[in-house]
mmCIF file of C-alpha atoms in Angstrom:
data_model
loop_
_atom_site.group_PDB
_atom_site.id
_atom_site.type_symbol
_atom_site.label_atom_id
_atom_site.label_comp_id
_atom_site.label_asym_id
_atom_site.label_seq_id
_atom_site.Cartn_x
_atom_site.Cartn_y
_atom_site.Cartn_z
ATOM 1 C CA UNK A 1 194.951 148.657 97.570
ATOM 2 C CA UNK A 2 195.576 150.143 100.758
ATOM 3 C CA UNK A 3 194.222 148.470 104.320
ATOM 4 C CA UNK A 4 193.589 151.197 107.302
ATOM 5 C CA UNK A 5 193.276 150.346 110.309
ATOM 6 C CA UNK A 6 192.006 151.963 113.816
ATOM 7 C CA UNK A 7 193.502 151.266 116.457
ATOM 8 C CA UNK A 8 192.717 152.024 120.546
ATOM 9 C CA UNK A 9 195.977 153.483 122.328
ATOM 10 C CA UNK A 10 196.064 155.135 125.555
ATOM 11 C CA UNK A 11 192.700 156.667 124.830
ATOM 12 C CA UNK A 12 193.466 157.801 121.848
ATOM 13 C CA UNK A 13 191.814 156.402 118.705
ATOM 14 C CA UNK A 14 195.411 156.155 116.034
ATOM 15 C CA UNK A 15 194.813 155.150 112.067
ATOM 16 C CA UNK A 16 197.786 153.281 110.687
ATOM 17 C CA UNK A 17 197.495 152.233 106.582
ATOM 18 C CA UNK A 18 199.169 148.855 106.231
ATOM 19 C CA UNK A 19 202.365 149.768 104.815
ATOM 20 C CA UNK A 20 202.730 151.477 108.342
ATOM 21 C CA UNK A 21 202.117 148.257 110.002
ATOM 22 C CA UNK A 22 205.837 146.962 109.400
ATOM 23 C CA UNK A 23 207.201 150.184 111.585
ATOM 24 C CA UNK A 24 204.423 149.007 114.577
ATOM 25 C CA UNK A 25 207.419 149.059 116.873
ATOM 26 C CA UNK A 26 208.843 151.892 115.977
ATOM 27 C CA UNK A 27 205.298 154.014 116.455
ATOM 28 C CA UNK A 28 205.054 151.892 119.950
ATOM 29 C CA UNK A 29 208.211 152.868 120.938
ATOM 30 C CA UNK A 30 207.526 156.899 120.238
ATOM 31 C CA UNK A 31 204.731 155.837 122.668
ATOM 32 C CA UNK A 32 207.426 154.828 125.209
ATOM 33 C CA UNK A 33 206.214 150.978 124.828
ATOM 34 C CA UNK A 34 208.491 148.350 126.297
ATOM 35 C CA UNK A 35 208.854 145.689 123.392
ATOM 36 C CA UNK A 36 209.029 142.366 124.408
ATOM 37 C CA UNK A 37 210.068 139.103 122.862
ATOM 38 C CA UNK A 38 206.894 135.976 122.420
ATOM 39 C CA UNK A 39 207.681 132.266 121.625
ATOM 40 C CA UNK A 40 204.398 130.631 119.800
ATOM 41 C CA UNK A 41 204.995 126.971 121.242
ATOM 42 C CA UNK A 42 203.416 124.031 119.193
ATOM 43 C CA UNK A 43 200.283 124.036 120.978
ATOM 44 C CA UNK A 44 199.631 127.970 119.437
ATOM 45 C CA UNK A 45 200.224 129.694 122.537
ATOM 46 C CA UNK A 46 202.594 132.707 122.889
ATOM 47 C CA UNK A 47 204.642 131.709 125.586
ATOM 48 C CA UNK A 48 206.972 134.628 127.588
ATOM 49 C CA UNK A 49 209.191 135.245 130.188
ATOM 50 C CA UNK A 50 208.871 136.620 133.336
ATOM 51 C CA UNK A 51 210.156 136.518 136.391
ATOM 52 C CA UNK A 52 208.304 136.632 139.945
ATOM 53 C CA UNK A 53 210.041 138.139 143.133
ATOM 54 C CA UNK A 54 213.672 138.249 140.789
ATOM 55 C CA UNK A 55 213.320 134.409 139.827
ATOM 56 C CA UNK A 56 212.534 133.752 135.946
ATOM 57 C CA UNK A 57 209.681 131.576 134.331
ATOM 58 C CA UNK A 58 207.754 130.361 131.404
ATOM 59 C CA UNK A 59 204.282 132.168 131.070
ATOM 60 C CA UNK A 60 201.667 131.364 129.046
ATOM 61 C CA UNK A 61 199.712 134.727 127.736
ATOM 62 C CA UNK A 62 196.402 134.362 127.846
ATOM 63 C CA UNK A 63 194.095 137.554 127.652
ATOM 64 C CA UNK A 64 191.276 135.071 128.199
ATOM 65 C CA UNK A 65 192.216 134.653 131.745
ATOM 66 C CA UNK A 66 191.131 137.004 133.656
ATOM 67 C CA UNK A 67 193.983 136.978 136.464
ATOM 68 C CA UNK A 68 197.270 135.767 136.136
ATOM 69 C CA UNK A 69 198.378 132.904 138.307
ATOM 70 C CA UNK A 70 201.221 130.053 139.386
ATOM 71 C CA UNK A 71 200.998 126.471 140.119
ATOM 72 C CA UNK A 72 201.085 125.697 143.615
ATOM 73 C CA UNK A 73 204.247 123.730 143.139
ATOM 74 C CA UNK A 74 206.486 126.956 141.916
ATOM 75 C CA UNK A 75 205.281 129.237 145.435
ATOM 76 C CA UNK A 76 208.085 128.404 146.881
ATOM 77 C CA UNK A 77 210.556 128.946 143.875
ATOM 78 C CA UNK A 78 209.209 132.154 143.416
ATOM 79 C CA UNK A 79 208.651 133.085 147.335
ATOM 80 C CA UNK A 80 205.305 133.811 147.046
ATOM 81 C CA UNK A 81 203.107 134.155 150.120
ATOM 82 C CA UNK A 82 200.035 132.691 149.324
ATOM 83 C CA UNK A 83 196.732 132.824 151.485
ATOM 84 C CA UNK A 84 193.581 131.378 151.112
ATOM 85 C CA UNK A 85 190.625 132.477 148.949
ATOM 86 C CA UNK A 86 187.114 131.619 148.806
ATOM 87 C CA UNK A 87 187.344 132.617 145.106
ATOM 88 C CA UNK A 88 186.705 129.583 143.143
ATOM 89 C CA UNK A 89 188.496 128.988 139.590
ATOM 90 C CA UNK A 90 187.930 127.704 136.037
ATOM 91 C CA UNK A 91 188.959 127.117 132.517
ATOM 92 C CA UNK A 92 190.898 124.993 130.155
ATOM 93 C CA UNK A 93 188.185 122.625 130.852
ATOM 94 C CA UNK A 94 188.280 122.775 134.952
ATOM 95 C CA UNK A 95 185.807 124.182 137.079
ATOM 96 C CA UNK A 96 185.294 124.678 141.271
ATOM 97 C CA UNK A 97 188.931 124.772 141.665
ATOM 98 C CA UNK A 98 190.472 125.933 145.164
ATOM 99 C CA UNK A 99 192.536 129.069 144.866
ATOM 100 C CA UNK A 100 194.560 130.865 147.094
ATOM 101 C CA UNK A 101 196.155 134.457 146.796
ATOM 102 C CA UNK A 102 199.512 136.276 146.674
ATOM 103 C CA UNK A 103 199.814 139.813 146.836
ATOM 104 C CA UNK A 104 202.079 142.294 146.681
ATOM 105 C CA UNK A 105 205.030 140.068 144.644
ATOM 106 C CA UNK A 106 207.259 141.790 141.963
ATOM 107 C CA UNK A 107 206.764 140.991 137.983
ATOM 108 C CA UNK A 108 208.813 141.848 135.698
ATOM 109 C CA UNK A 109 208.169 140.836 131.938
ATOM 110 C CA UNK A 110 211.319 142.400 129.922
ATOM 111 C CA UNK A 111 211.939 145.724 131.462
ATOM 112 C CA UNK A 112 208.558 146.148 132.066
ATOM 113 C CA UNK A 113 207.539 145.243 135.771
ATOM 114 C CA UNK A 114 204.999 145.936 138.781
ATOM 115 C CA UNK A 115 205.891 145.551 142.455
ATOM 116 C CA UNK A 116 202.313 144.929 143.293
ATOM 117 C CA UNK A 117 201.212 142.488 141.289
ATOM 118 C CA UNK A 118 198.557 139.969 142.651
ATOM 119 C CA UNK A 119 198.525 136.335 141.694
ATOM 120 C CA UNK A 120 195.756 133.473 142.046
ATOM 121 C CA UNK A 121 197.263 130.395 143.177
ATOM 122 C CA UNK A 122 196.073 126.937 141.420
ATOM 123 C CA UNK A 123 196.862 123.743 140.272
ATOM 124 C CA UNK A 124 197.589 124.061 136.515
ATOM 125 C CA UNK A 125 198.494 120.632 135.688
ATOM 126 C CA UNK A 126 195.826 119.885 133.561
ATOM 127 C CA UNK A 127 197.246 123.097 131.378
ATOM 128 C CA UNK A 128 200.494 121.266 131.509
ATOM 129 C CA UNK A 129 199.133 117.701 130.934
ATOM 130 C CA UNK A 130 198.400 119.108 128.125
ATOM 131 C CA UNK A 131 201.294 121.072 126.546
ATOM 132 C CA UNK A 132 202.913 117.969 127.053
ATOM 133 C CA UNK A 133 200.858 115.942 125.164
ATOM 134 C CA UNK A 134 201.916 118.429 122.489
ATOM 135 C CA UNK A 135 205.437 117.645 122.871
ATOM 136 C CA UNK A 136 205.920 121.505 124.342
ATOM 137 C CA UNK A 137 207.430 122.647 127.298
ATOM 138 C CA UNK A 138 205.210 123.037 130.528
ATOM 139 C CA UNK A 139 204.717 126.395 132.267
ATOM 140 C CA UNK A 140 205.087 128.290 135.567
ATOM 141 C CA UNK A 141 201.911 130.241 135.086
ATOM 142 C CA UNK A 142 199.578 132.574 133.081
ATOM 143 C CA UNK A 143 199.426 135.962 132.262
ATOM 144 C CA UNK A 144 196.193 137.012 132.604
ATOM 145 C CA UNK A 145 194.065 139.785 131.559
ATOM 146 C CA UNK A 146 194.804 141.746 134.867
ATOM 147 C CA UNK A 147 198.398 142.526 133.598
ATOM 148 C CA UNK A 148 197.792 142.840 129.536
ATOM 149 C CA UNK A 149 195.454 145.471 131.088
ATOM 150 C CA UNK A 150 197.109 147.295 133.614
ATOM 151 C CA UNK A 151 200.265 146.967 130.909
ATOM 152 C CA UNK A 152 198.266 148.422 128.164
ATOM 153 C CA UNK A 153 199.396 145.559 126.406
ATOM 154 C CA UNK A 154 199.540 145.336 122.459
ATOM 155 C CA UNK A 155 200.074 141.603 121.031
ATOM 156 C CA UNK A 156 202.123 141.419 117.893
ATOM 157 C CA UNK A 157 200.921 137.754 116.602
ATOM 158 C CA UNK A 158 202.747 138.237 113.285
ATOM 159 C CA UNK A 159 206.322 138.853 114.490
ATOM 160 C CA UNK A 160 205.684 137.394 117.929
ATOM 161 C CA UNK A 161 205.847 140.747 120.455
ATOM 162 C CA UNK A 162 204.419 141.845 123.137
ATOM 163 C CA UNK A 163 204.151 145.475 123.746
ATOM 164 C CA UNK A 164 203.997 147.246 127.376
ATOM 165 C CA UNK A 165 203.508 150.457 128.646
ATOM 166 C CA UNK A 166 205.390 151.867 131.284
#
């Protein structure tokens, strides 16, 4: 029996049957995708690396978050300027959280990267509270739905990839 499936792609609706699936990279990289290695850590999250303003970190990918964002404690290691923001934050079971901004900061996730990215500064440690209570590593950050979308991201769960777009 053979699957199809539709996919979205720059616009562009794209059927691939299943036995096409396995050569997803390949068709990506026609597409002039950036491929990019994923780590799914014991708590189920795909974990990446980045690096802010040339320094590298541990990311959490999380297309339910809408913008990505540091702990306060890494602004310094990644020389972020932040300021403050009236925007208030939630999730992972946190709500009213002070925020602050920084703007204009370099990412770079494999060869893919922005020079004006904008990050939300707040406290994560209840995010790292509890990877550690799953025996996994803790973060820097997130990566948000701002980037996956401005990146035209694809997420490869089965073989652990993360596509970008240039």
């Amino acid at each position: 029996m053979t699957i199809y499936l539709y996919g979205y792609l720059n616009k562009k609706v794209y059927l691939l049957k299943t036995k096409q699936m396995s050569s997803l990279a390949k068709f990506l990289a026609t597409k002039k995708y950036i491929e990019v290695p994923l780590v799914l850590t014991g708590t189920h999250h795909l974990e990446v690396d980045c690096s802010i303003n040339n320094q590298p970190g541990k990311f959490i990918l999380d297309t339910g978050a809408s913008s990505s964002c540091v702990d306060p404690g890494v602004v310094e290691y990644f020389s972020l300027f932040a300021e403050e923001s009236d925007v208030k934050a939630a999730g992972a079971g946190a709500i009213n959280m002070q925020t602050q901004v920084s703007t204009d900061n370099n990412l770079a996730i494999g060869d893919w990267q922005i020079n004006d990215a904008q990050l939300v500064i707040f406290d994560l440690s209840h995010v790292n509270e509890a990877l550690e209570q799953h025996n996994a590593a803790k973060v820097h950050g997130i990566i948000g739905a701002d980037i996956l979308q401005e990146s035209d991201a694809i997420i490869d769960y089965k073989n652990e990839k993360l596509f970008l777009k240039p």
